[in-house]
Short mmCIF file of C-alpha atoms in Angstrom, two decimals:
data_model
loop_
_atom_site.label_atom_id
_atom_site.label_comp_id
_atom_site.label_asym_id
_atom_site.label_seq_id
_atom_site.Cartn_x
_atom_site.Cartn_y
_atom_site.Cartn_z
CA MET A 28 -50.69 -22.36 -18.38
CA ARG A 29 -50.79 -21.17 -14.62
CA LYS A 30 -47.85 -23.47 -13.91
CA LEU A 31 -45.73 -21.88 -16.89
CA LEU A 32 -46.61 -18.43 -15.54
CA GLN A 33 -45.58 -19.40 -12.00
CA LEU A 34 -42.27 -20.77 -13.28
CA ALA A 35 -41.75 -17.64 -15.32
CA ILE A 36 -42.36 -15.47 -12.18
CA LEU A 37 -40.04 -17.59 -10.16
CA GLY A 38 -37.34 -17.22 -12.82
CA LEU A 39 -37.78 -13.56 -13.11
CA ALA A 40 -37.53 -13.20 -9.12
CA SER A 41 -34.35 -15.41 -9.23
CA THR A 42 -32.89 -13.03 -12.00
CA VAL A 43 -33.66 -9.97 -9.92
CA ASN A 44 -32.28 -11.40 -6.83
CA ALA A 45 -29.07 -12.37 -8.68
CA GLN A 46 -28.74 -8.77 -9.93
CA GLN A 47 -28.92 -7.27 -6.56
CA LYS A 48 -25.93 -5.42 -5.53
CA PRO A 49 -24.39 -4.53 -2.16
CA LYS A 50 -25.18 -1.15 -0.45
CA LEU A 51 -21.46 -0.55 0.19
CA VAL A 52 -18.16 -1.83 -0.94
CA VAL A 53 -15.47 -1.31 1.69
CA GLY A 54 -11.88 -1.66 0.41
CA ILE A 55 -9.20 -2.05 3.23
CA VAL A 56 -5.51 -1.90 2.62
CA VAL A 57 -3.04 -2.47 5.51
CA ASP A 58 0.21 -0.87 4.74
CA GLN A 59 3.21 -3.27 4.81
CA MET A 60 1.21 -6.38 5.90
CA LYS A 61 2.79 -9.79 5.32
CA MET A 62 0.46 -12.72 4.99
CA GLU A 63 2.54 -14.29 7.61
CA TYR A 64 1.28 -12.11 10.32
CA LEU A 65 -2.04 -13.56 10.11
CA TYR A 66 -0.43 -16.92 11.04
CA ARG A 67 2.28 -15.76 13.41
CA PHE A 68 -0.05 -13.76 15.54
CA ALA A 69 -3.17 -15.84 15.25
CA ASP A 70 -3.07 -17.23 18.86
CA ASP A 71 -3.30 -13.65 20.23
CA PHE A 72 -6.09 -12.30 17.98
CA SER A 73 -9.61 -12.16 19.12
CA ASN A 74 -12.37 -13.99 17.28
CA GLU A 75 -14.14 -10.74 16.03
CA GLY A 76 -11.34 -9.16 13.83
CA PHE A 77 -9.07 -10.84 11.53
CA LYS A 78 -10.30 -14.26 12.43
CA ARG A 79 -13.90 -13.17 11.85
CA LEU A 80 -12.89 -12.41 8.29
CA MET A 81 -10.94 -15.60 7.59
CA ASN A 82 -13.41 -17.83 9.39
CA ASN A 83 -16.55 -16.37 7.62
CA GLY A 84 -15.06 -14.90 4.41
CA TYR A 85 -12.87 -16.22 1.57
CA THR A 86 -9.11 -16.22 2.12
CA PHE A 87 -6.56 -16.29 -0.66
CA HIS A 88 -3.37 -17.45 1.25
CA ASN A 89 -1.05 -17.08 -1.68
CA THR A 90 -1.63 -13.69 -3.17
CA HIS A 91 1.37 -11.65 -4.70
CA TYR A 92 2.29 -8.50 -6.30
CA ASN A 93 3.37 -9.29 -9.92
CA TYR A 94 5.80 -6.37 -10.54
CA MET A 95 8.58 -4.39 -9.12
CA PRO A 96 8.98 -1.82 -7.39
CA THR A 97 6.68 -2.98 -4.47
CA TYR A 98 6.05 0.46 -2.79
CA THR A 99 3.09 2.12 -1.21
CA ALA A 100 1.78 4.27 -4.22
CA PRO A 101 2.20 1.62 -6.86
CA GLY A 102 0.50 -0.83 -4.49
CA HIS A 103 -2.55 1.14 -3.96
CA ALA A 104 -2.79 2.10 -7.54
CA SER A 105 -2.48 -1.40 -8.72
CA VAL A 106 -5.19 -2.83 -6.24
CA TYR A 107 -7.69 -0.34 -7.42
CA THR A 108 -6.95 -0.29 -11.25
CA GLY A 109 -6.32 -3.91 -11.58
CA THR A 110 -3.16 -3.34 -13.52
CA THR A 111 0.56 -2.70 -12.89
CA PRO A 112 2.80 0.40 -13.04
CA ALA A 113 3.69 -0.14 -16.61
CA THR A 114 0.03 0.71 -17.45
CA HIS A 115 -1.14 2.91 -14.56
CA GLY A 116 2.06 4.92 -14.49
CA ILE A 117 2.55 5.25 -10.74
CA VAL A 118 6.12 3.84 -10.84
CA GLY A 119 7.08 4.63 -7.18
CA ASN A 120 6.10 6.98 -4.25
CA GLU A 121 8.39 9.53 -5.94
CA TRP A 122 10.64 9.01 -8.78
CA PHE A 123 12.94 10.82 -11.26
CA ASN A 124 10.86 11.16 -14.36
CA LYS A 125 13.11 11.39 -17.35
CA ALA A 126 10.61 12.92 -19.61
CA ALA A 127 10.09 15.92 -17.27
CA GLY A 128 13.78 15.85 -16.06
CA LYS A 129 12.88 16.17 -12.44
CA VAL A 130 11.61 14.22 -9.51
CA VAL A 131 7.92 13.63 -9.31
CA TYR A 132 5.86 12.65 -6.16
CA CYS A 133 2.99 10.39 -6.97
CA THR A 134 0.11 12.56 -6.22
CA ASP A 135 1.74 16.14 -6.73
CA ASP A 136 -0.48 18.57 -8.21
CA ALA A 137 0.70 22.28 -8.16
CA THR A 138 -2.74 23.38 -9.70
CA VAL A 139 -4.66 22.55 -6.55
CA LYS A 140 -4.42 23.93 -2.97
CA LEU A 141 -4.88 22.81 0.56
CA VAL A 142 -8.45 22.51 1.96
CA GLY A 143 -8.48 22.38 5.71
CA ASN A 144 -6.07 23.11 8.73
CA GLY A 145 -2.73 21.73 7.42
CA VAL A 146 0.50 22.70 5.83
CA GLU A 147 0.17 24.08 2.30
CA SER A 148 2.37 21.51 0.63
CA GLU A 149 0.40 18.76 2.12
CA GLY A 150 -2.68 19.86 0.23
CA LYS A 151 -1.16 20.22 -3.30
CA MET A 152 -2.37 16.75 -4.15
CA SER A 153 -4.64 15.01 -6.66
CA PRO A 154 -4.91 11.78 -8.74
CA LYS A 155 -3.78 13.48 -11.96
CA ASN A 156 -0.51 11.29 -12.29
CA LEU A 157 -2.64 8.16 -12.32
CA GLN A 158 -3.23 7.25 -15.91
CA ALA A 159 -5.89 4.43 -15.63
CA THR A 160 -9.30 4.22 -14.09
CA THR A 161 -9.95 2.67 -10.84
CA ILE A 162 -12.73 0.32 -9.72
CA THR A 163 -14.12 3.30 -7.78
CA ASP A 164 -14.15 5.35 -10.95
CA GLU A 165 -16.03 2.58 -12.79
CA LEU A 166 -18.60 2.59 -9.91
CA ARG A 167 -19.10 6.31 -10.30
CA LEU A 168 -19.57 5.96 -14.08
CA ALA A 169 -21.93 2.99 -13.83
CA THR A 170 -24.20 4.76 -11.43
CA ASN A 171 -24.22 8.12 -13.36
CA PHE A 172 -22.26 9.59 -10.40
CA LYS A 173 -24.85 8.66 -7.99
CA GLY A 174 -22.90 6.05 -6.18
CA LYS A 175 -20.63 7.78 -3.71
CA VAL A 176 -16.81 7.16 -3.38
CA ILE A 177 -14.89 8.39 -0.35
CA GLY A 178 -11.19 7.70 0.12
CA MET A 179 -9.15 8.09 3.45
CA SER A 180 -5.95 7.12 4.99
CA LEU A 181 -3.00 8.70 7.17
CA LYS A 182 -1.04 9.01 3.87
CA ASP A 183 -2.12 11.25 0.98
CA ARG A 184 -1.33 8.63 -1.57
CA GLY A 185 -3.27 5.97 0.46
CA ALA A 186 -6.45 8.12 0.29
CA ILE A 187 -6.16 9.70 -3.28
CA LEU A 188 -5.05 6.86 -5.61
CA PRO A 189 -7.78 4.22 -4.46
CA ALA A 190 -10.48 6.92 -4.56
CA GLY A 191 -9.57 7.50 -8.27
CA HIS A 192 -10.38 10.45 -10.57
CA PHE A 193 -14.17 10.96 -9.80
CA ALA A 194 -14.37 10.55 -6.07
CA ASN A 195 -16.67 12.65 -3.90
CA GLY A 196 -13.86 13.16 -1.45
CA ALA A 197 -10.44 11.98 -0.30
CA PHE A 198 -9.02 12.87 3.17
CA TRP A 199 -5.63 12.38 4.56
CA TYR A 200 -4.00 13.18 7.88
CA SER A 201 -1.97 16.31 8.56
CA GLN A 202 0.84 17.08 11.04
CA THR A 203 -1.58 19.46 12.65
CA GLY A 204 -3.81 16.44 13.74
CA ALA A 205 -6.66 17.21 11.27
CA PHE A 206 -7.89 15.49 8.26
CA ILE A 207 -7.33 17.56 5.17
CA SER A 208 -7.97 17.52 1.36
CA SER A 209 -7.39 19.52 -1.68
CA THR A 210 -9.34 21.68 -3.90
CA PHE A 211 -9.47 18.98 -6.46
CA TYR A 212 -12.49 17.65 -4.45
CA GLY A 213 -14.15 20.98 -3.54
CA GLU A 214 -13.52 24.37 -1.93
CA LYS A 215 -14.24 23.35 1.52
CA LEU A 216 -14.39 20.32 3.80
CA PRO A 217 -17.74 18.64 4.30
CA GLU A 218 -19.35 19.66 7.67
CA TRP A 219 -18.73 16.17 9.16
CA VAL A 220 -14.99 16.35 8.49
CA ALA A 221 -14.75 19.87 9.96
CA GLN A 222 -16.62 18.64 13.10
CA PHE A 223 -14.34 15.77 13.64
CA ASN A 224 -11.39 17.88 13.32
CA ASN A 225 -12.66 20.37 15.64
CA GLU A 226 -13.02 17.64 18.30
CA LYS A 227 -9.37 17.07 18.11
CA ASN A 228 -9.80 13.36 18.49
CA PHE A 229 -5.95 12.72 18.22
CA GLN A 230 -5.27 14.38 21.50
CA LYS A 231 -6.82 11.63 23.56
CA TYR A 232 -4.23 9.12 22.19
CA ILE A 233 -1.39 11.44 22.87
CA ASP A 234 -2.50 11.96 26.33
CA LYS A 235 -2.90 8.13 27.08
CA GLY A 236 0.50 7.17 25.63
CA TRP A 237 1.47 3.74 24.38
CA ASP A 238 1.99 0.73 26.53
CA LEU A 239 1.45 -2.94 25.62
CA LEU A 240 -2.09 -4.18 25.05
CA LYS A 241 -1.44 -7.44 26.74
CA PRO A 242 0.97 -8.88 29.34
CA LYS A 243 4.56 -8.86 27.87
CA GLU A 244 4.80 -12.67 28.03
CA THR A 245 2.04 -12.55 25.38
CA TYR A 246 4.61 -11.27 22.93
CA ASN A 247 6.71 -14.53 22.55
CA GLU A 248 6.30 -14.32 18.65
CA SER A 249 8.57 -11.29 18.65
CA LEU A 250 12.07 -10.55 19.72
CA THR A 251 12.79 -8.78 23.02
CA ASP A 252 11.82 -5.29 23.74
CA ASN A 253 14.65 -2.89 22.58
CA ASN A 254 16.29 -5.38 20.38
CA PRO A 255 19.40 -4.62 18.40
CA TYR A 256 17.41 -4.50 15.12
CA GLU A 257 15.10 -1.55 15.95
CA GLY A 258 15.56 2.20 15.10
CA LEU A 259 14.79 5.08 17.47
CA LEU A 260 11.08 6.17 17.68
CA PHE A 261 11.38 10.07 17.36
CA LYS A 262 14.77 9.87 19.10
CA LYS A 263 13.48 7.74 21.93
CA THR A 264 14.84 4.43 22.80
CA PRO A 265 12.43 1.72 21.47
CA PHE A 266 11.13 0.41 24.81
CA PHE A 267 7.58 0.33 26.51
CA PRO A 268 5.91 2.41 27.78
CA TYR A 269 6.10 5.37 25.36
CA SER A 270 5.24 8.92 26.54
CA LEU A 271 3.58 10.26 23.44
CA LYS A 272 3.20 13.66 25.21
CA GLU A 273 6.95 14.08 25.13
CA MET A 274 7.20 12.94 21.59
CA TYR A 275 4.34 15.34 20.54
CA ALA A 276 5.87 18.27 22.44
CA ALA A 277 9.01 17.79 20.54
CA ASN A 278 7.54 17.31 17.13
CA ASP A 279 3.80 17.60 16.09
CA ALA A 280 0.59 15.55 15.79
CA GLY A 281 2.19 13.63 13.00
CA ILE A 282 3.84 11.31 15.56
CA LEU A 283 0.40 9.48 15.84
CA ARG A 284 1.14 7.91 12.56
CA SER A 285 4.01 5.88 14.10
CA THR A 286 1.69 4.42 16.77
CA PRO A 287 -1.12 1.97 16.57
CA PHE A 288 -3.55 4.82 17.43
CA GLY A 289 -3.33 6.29 13.87
CA ASN A 290 -5.32 3.33 12.82
CA ASP A 291 -7.73 3.76 15.67
CA LEU A 292 -8.20 7.49 14.71
CA LEU A 293 -8.79 6.62 11.07
CA GLU A 294 -11.40 3.89 11.93
CA GLN A 295 -13.29 6.59 13.93
CA PHE A 296 -13.08 8.70 10.82
CA ALA A 297 -14.42 6.07 8.79
CA GLU A 298 -17.42 5.75 11.00
CA ARG A 299 -18.10 9.38 10.72
CA ALA A 300 -17.81 9.17 6.84
CA ILE A 301 -20.57 6.45 6.72
CA VAL A 302 -22.93 8.75 8.69
CA GLY A 303 -21.77 11.96 7.22
CA GLU A 304 -22.01 10.81 3.61
CA SER A 305 -25.00 8.39 4.11
CA LEU A 306 -22.89 5.51 2.71
CA GLY A 307 -24.96 2.36 2.15
CA LYS A 308 -28.23 4.03 2.92
CA ASP A 309 -29.85 3.41 -0.39
CA ASP A 310 -29.92 0.83 -3.27
CA ILE A 311 -27.13 2.49 -5.23
CA THR A 312 -23.79 1.12 -4.24
CA ASP A 313 -21.21 3.32 -2.56
CA PHE A 314 -17.58 2.65 -2.11
CA LEU A 315 -15.34 3.38 0.92
CA THR A 316 -11.51 3.01 0.73
CA VAL A 317 -9.70 2.81 3.84
CA SER A 318 -5.87 2.49 4.16
CA PHE A 319 -4.33 1.86 7.49
CA SER A 320 -0.75 3.28 7.49
CA SER A 321 0.68 2.99 11.05
CA THR A 322 1.60 -0.71 10.33
CA ASP A 323 4.13 0.79 7.61
CA TYR A 324 5.60 3.56 9.78
CA ILE A 325 6.21 1.18 12.63
CA GLY A 326 7.56 -1.71 10.45
CA HIS A 327 10.11 0.71 8.82
CA THR A 328 11.32 2.16 12.04
CA LEU A 329 11.14 -1.00 14.50
CA GLY A 330 11.17 -3.94 12.07
CA PRO A 331 9.05 -6.97 11.48
CA ARG A 332 9.98 -8.86 14.66
CA SER A 333 9.55 -5.99 17.16
CA ILE A 334 7.11 -6.11 20.10
CA GLU A 335 5.80 -2.83 18.73
CA LEU A 336 4.77 -4.23 15.40
CA GLN A 337 3.04 -7.16 17.21
CA ASP A 338 1.24 -4.89 19.53
CA THR A 339 0.06 -2.80 16.74
CA TYR A 340 -1.38 -5.87 14.84
CA LEU A 341 -3.17 -7.04 18.07
CA ARG A 342 -4.53 -3.48 18.34
CA LEU A 343 -5.53 -3.50 14.59
CA ASP A 344 -7.33 -6.70 15.26
CA GLN A 345 -9.51 -4.93 17.70
CA THR A 346 -9.97 -2.01 15.39
CA ILE A 347 -11.05 -4.19 12.56
CA ALA A 348 -13.59 -5.97 15.00
CA GLU A 349 -15.00 -2.50 16.05
CA PHE A 350 -15.37 -1.45 12.43
CA LEU A 351 -17.09 -4.84 11.33
CA THR A 352 -19.46 -4.29 14.27
CA TYR A 353 -20.11 -0.79 13.18
CA LEU A 354 -20.80 -1.74 9.61
CA ASP A 355 -23.26 -4.63 10.85
CA LYS A 356 -25.14 -1.98 12.82
CA ASN A 357 -25.16 0.94 10.34
CA VAL A 358 -25.17 -0.74 6.91
CA GLY A 359 -26.45 -4.20 8.02
CA LYS A 360 -25.07 -7.74 7.87
CA GLY A 361 -24.98 -8.96 4.33
CA ASN A 362 -25.41 -5.43 2.83
CA TYR A 363 -21.85 -4.66 2.40
CA LEU A 364 -18.93 -6.26 0.48
CA LEU A 365 -15.42 -6.01 2.04
CA PHE A 366 -12.00 -7.05 1.02
CA LEU A 367 -8.90 -6.75 2.98
CA THR A 368 -5.20 -6.77 1.46
CA ALA A 369 -2.01 -4.91 1.67
CA ASP A 370 -0.02 -2.50 -0.69
CA HIS A 371 3.20 -4.57 -0.20
CA ALA A 372 4.84 -6.72 2.40
CA GLY A 373 8.31 -6.26 3.87
CA ALA A 374 11.68 -7.87 4.24
CA GLU A 375 13.46 -9.29 7.29
CA ASN A 376 15.96 -6.90 8.94
CA VAL A 377 19.17 -7.54 7.23
CA LYS A 378 21.37 -7.16 10.34
CA TYR A 379 19.15 -9.83 12.04
CA LEU A 380 19.86 -12.25 9.16
CA LYS A 381 23.59 -11.55 9.15
CA ASP A 382 23.80 -12.16 12.95
CA ASN A 383 22.22 -15.51 12.09
CA LYS A 384 24.93 -16.27 9.44
CA TYR A 385 23.13 -15.33 6.27
CA ASP A 386 25.66 -13.45 4.20
CA VAL A 387 23.73 -10.52 3.08
CA ASP A 388 23.84 -6.73 3.54
CA ASN A 389 22.08 -3.37 3.57
CA ILE A 390 22.95 -1.33 0.45
CA PRO A 391 22.17 2.38 1.03
CA TRP A 392 20.91 3.85 -2.30
CA LYS A 393 22.96 6.94 -1.83
CA ASN A 394 26.11 4.82 -1.82
CA ILE A 395 25.16 3.29 -5.00
CA GLU A 396 24.58 6.67 -6.72
CA THR A 397 27.91 7.75 -5.35
CA GLU A 398 29.86 4.72 -6.54
CA LEU A 399 28.24 4.85 -9.93
CA GLY A 400 29.44 8.44 -10.37
CA GLU A 401 32.78 7.61 -9.32
CA PHE A 402 32.97 4.81 -11.67
CA SER A 403 31.82 6.99 -14.52
CA THR A 404 34.40 9.72 -13.66
CA LYS A 405 37.09 7.10 -13.59
CA THR A 406 36.07 5.44 -16.80
CA PHE A 407 34.81 8.22 -18.99
CA GLY A 408 36.50 11.32 -17.32
CA VAL A 409 33.08 12.66 -16.49
CA ASN A 410 30.04 11.69 -14.35
CA LEU A 411 27.46 10.49 -16.86
CA LEU A 412 24.99 9.67 -14.29
CA LEU A 413 21.79 11.86 -14.17
CA ASP A 414 20.05 10.11 -11.29
CA TYR A 415 19.88 6.81 -9.43
CA SER A 416 16.68 5.94 -7.66
CA ASN A 417 14.16 3.10 -7.13
CA TYR A 418 16.60 0.68 -8.58
CA ASN A 419 16.81 2.74 -11.83
CA VAL A 420 19.66 4.22 -13.38
CA PHE A 421 19.35 7.42 -15.64
CA PHE A 422 22.06 8.75 -17.93
CA ASN A 423 22.63 12.11 -18.90
CA LYS A 424 22.02 11.72 -22.70
CA GLU A 425 23.07 15.01 -23.74
CA LEU A 426 26.37 14.93 -21.98
CA ILE A 427 27.01 11.45 -23.67
CA LYS A 428 26.25 12.71 -26.97
CA SER A 429 28.44 15.83 -26.52
CA LYS A 430 31.38 13.54 -25.53
CA GLY A 431 30.97 11.59 -28.74
CA LEU A 432 29.87 8.38 -26.84
CA GLU A 433 27.25 6.00 -27.84
CA LEU A 434 24.49 5.36 -25.22
CA SER A 435 24.47 1.74 -25.88
CA LYS A 436 28.06 1.29 -25.13
CA VAL A 437 27.79 3.31 -21.91
CA LYS A 438 25.05 1.01 -20.88
CA GLN A 439 27.08 -1.95 -21.37
CA VAL A 440 30.15 -0.62 -19.53
CA PHE A 441 28.06 0.20 -16.55
CA LYS A 442 26.31 -3.08 -16.87
CA GLU A 443 29.54 -4.96 -16.86
CA TYR A 444 30.67 -2.93 -13.69
CA LEU A 445 27.45 -3.59 -11.78
CA TYR A 446 27.95 -7.23 -12.22
CA THR A 447 31.09 -6.91 -10.23
CA GLN A 448 29.14 -5.84 -7.14
CA LYS A 449 28.28 -8.48 -4.60
CA TYR A 450 24.60 -7.33 -4.17
CA ILE A 451 23.65 -7.47 -7.92
CA LYS A 452 21.73 -10.46 -9.28
CA LYS A 453 21.00 -9.08 -12.69
CA VAL A 454 20.90 -5.81 -14.65
CA PHE A 455 18.44 -5.20 -17.37
CA THR A 456 18.69 -2.53 -20.03
CA GLU A 457 15.69 -0.63 -21.21
CA GLU A 458 15.71 -2.44 -24.57
CA GLU A 459 15.75 -5.88 -22.74
CA ILE A 460 12.85 -4.68 -20.60
CA LEU A 461 10.70 -3.53 -23.43
CA ALA A 462 11.42 -6.72 -25.32
CA GLY A 463 10.74 -8.90 -22.41
CA SER A 464 8.92 -12.07 -23.40
CA GLY A 465 7.50 -12.93 -20.03
CA ASN A 466 9.45 -16.19 -19.92
CA GLU A 467 11.78 -14.85 -17.27
CA TYR A 468 9.93 -14.50 -13.78
CA TYR A 469 11.94 -11.57 -12.47
CA LEU A 470 12.33 -9.70 -15.79
CA ASN A 471 8.59 -9.99 -16.21
CA ALA A 472 8.02 -8.39 -12.77
CA ILE A 473 10.26 -5.48 -13.94
CA VAL A 474 8.37 -5.27 -17.29
CA LYS A 475 5.13 -4.92 -15.38
CA GLY A 476 6.66 -2.13 -13.33
CA TYR A 477 8.41 -0.20 -16.13
CA ASP A 478 7.18 2.85 -17.94
CA PRO A 479 9.59 3.86 -20.76
CA VAL A 480 8.60 7.55 -20.58
CA GLN A 481 9.37 7.79 -16.90
CA ASN A 482 11.85 5.06 -15.91
CA GLY A 483 15.63 4.74 -16.46
CA GLU A 484 17.88 3.26 -18.92
CA LEU A 485 19.00 0.38 -16.49
CA VAL A 486 17.13 -1.38 -13.74
CA LEU A 487 18.94 -3.30 -11.13
CA LEU A 488 17.70 -6.53 -9.57
CA PHE A 489 19.43 -7.26 -6.24
CA LYS A 490 20.20 -10.82 -4.90
CA PRO A 491 17.47 -12.05 -2.33
CA ALA A 492 17.63 -10.52 1.05
CA TYR A 493 19.86 -7.75 0.01
CA VAL A 494 17.93 -4.61 0.98
CA GLU A 495 18.28 -1.03 -0.34
CA TYR A 496 18.17 0.56 3.06
CA SER A 497 20.43 2.33 5.48
CA GLY A 498 18.67 2.07 8.71
CA MET A 499 17.29 -0.38 11.28
CA GLY A 500 13.77 -1.80 11.01
CA THR A 501 12.93 -2.86 7.38
CA THR A 502 11.85 -1.69 4.04
CA HIS A 503 10.47 -3.17 0.79
CA GLY A 504 10.52 -2.72 -3.00
CA SER A 505 11.81 -5.98 -4.40
CA PRO A 506 10.03 -8.75 -6.48
CA TYR A 507 10.84 -11.37 -3.95
CA SER A 508 8.12 -13.11 -2.05
CA TYR A 509 8.97 -11.39 1.18
CA ASP A 510 7.80 -8.07 -0.56
CA THR A 511 5.08 -9.58 -2.63
CA HIS A 512 3.24 -11.96 -0.42
CA VAL A 513 0.23 -10.22 1.08
CA PRO A 514 -3.14 -11.09 2.60
CA LEU A 515 -6.39 -11.08 0.59
CA ILE A 516 -9.71 -11.72 2.19
CA PHE A 517 -13.19 -11.28 0.71
CA TYR A 518 -16.05 -10.92 3.10
CA GLY A 519 -19.65 -10.19 3.31
CA TRP A 520 -22.31 -9.70 0.59
CA GLY A 521 -22.15 -12.62 -2.01
CA ILE A 522 -19.12 -14.25 -0.52
CA GLU A 523 -19.22 -17.76 0.78
CA LYS A 524 -16.63 -19.22 3.23
CA GLY A 525 -13.64 -20.79 1.85
CA ALA A 526 -10.02 -20.54 1.13
CA SER A 527 -7.53 -21.09 -1.74
CA HIS A 528 -3.69 -21.72 -1.79
CA ASP A 529 -3.43 -21.30 -5.53
CA LYS A 530 -1.16 -18.44 -6.57
CA LYS A 531 -3.18 -15.11 -7.27
CA ALA A 532 -2.02 -11.69 -8.37
CA ILE A 533 -3.18 -8.46 -6.61
CA THR A 534 -4.39 -7.29 -9.98
CA GLN A 535 -7.22 -9.67 -9.89
CA ILE A 536 -8.97 -7.67 -7.16
CA ALA A 537 -10.38 -4.82 -9.14
CA PRO A 538 -11.80 -6.72 -12.03
CA THR A 539 -13.36 -9.26 -9.59
CA VAL A 540 -15.16 -6.64 -7.88
CA ALA A 541 -16.32 -5.21 -11.20
CA GLN A 542 -17.77 -8.68 -12.05
CA LYS A 543 -19.44 -8.75 -8.54
CA LEU A 544 -21.12 -5.40 -9.15
CA LYS A 545 -21.69 -6.19 -12.88
CA ILE A 546 -20.08 -3.04 -14.00
CA THR A 547 -17.33 -2.09 -16.52
CA PHE A 548 -13.72 -3.14 -15.71
CA PRO A 549 -11.15 -0.49 -14.98
CA ASN A 550 -9.78 0.48 -18.32
CA GLY A 551 -6.21 -0.79 -17.80
CA THR A 552 -6.81 -4.16 -16.32
CA GLU A 553 -6.04 -7.44 -17.93
CA ALA A 554 -9.35 -8.66 -16.48
CA GLU A 555 -8.03 -11.87 -14.84
CA VAL A 556 -10.55 -12.50 -12.02
CA LEU A 557 -10.86 -14.55 -8.87
CA THR A 558 -13.56 -17.11 -9.91
CA GLU A 559 -13.73 -18.62 -6.31
CA VAL A 560 -15.54 -15.53 -5.10
CA LEU A 561 -17.66 -15.13 -8.20
CA GLU A 562 -19.10 -18.59 -8.19
CA GLY A 563 -20.88 -18.17 -4.66
CA LYS A 564 -24.33 -16.76 -4.13
#
């Protein structure tokens, strides 16, 4: 009898232990990070940042976005909702909403106001356009709103969308150098945020300027400094060192976003949030979402093979190392669950590919809009185009009807014209998208990114490596692997060391975290999980 009792007690203890939860979940998104950067820059990383995560966590080497368009806002929304734009409704950073008949920004909300020292328009933001719940929302619900959720980024959308509908706070960087919020979250900033802003921590980075972290010969994984594929950085020639004081004097504190130090400032801010909000200090799980944006700003302007981008990742490696050390000390090793991923990757610079004999080209979106309008006028005697953006063609249905034309025939005529363009791979009509069976890979990606209430009557798929962009540097948005392949690493509480090269989808992150925490799935997810990190301790 005593032995049976002992076994029962042991079994109960085992069950209790199995149900323990992390004190804090930390979600890190690195804006425009290609998985390849973890390989290409590996020799120059320390052992305490990215390598610590990879060496001691579980790395998914073959994780992809499973929809188009691969932009920042849909990316953040998809990571945290566990679903795609077709369900969560964030179909771009901004988009022409055909139901509303106007351009919509992903986090616009005219009913709220700025909180903090910023520009009024910067504060009119909330998650109201997000149609699905996030893993952070489900944590709030599961804990009867006792578990805290704080979101932060240099970008409003990078802070707001991951934090979800029920967050205690979301904070983003203003051109004034302060972190701001909106009345959606409260009438005033928390004291710790106000104190951080009063210290003007951005100023020390501007005063110091930007020079290389390591000797120049270290950067042999990149092209030469001031190479022909880089754009100007605030009208300055892309060449080290940079005087940030000069840039600041000619612009505002927003310049920090386009330097590695925007990431450093955000990491400092994250440390203050942990203290100020007492995150991870009790047995009720809290959630901190951190989105590092400087990588995206620098990638767009200077490109994926610039020394500036490599320097940014070498510095971010140090920043990640500092943050992990801080978490170890203030939350405790083994007490926090962390994942790191990206909101999208990025294409090679087209001019660089062309110079190396790949017959591809930049296709400025404005050129497409102009050419479609000219074709319409030539063919129908009037411009039937309402808008072209984000690979979507919108028609003026009222004008089409008034001219006695049939929309289906207009679509077909435009479709035939578009197939004469060198950059077009395929053109899909709204009907073809809504009837998509999932058998065609790229059509399926478009289906998952398409909301019939908000998107257009035609969606264009470019040929691989053709980029809708007019400048140097790079961009993203396609369903091709150079835009979809991103890192995914789980680390910390309940994660055993390991790696997988099986293909995974970014939408598996949120339901996996839900299973780890034993809480409800976000309401729009298809609930496919990463069993590799669920089968551990």
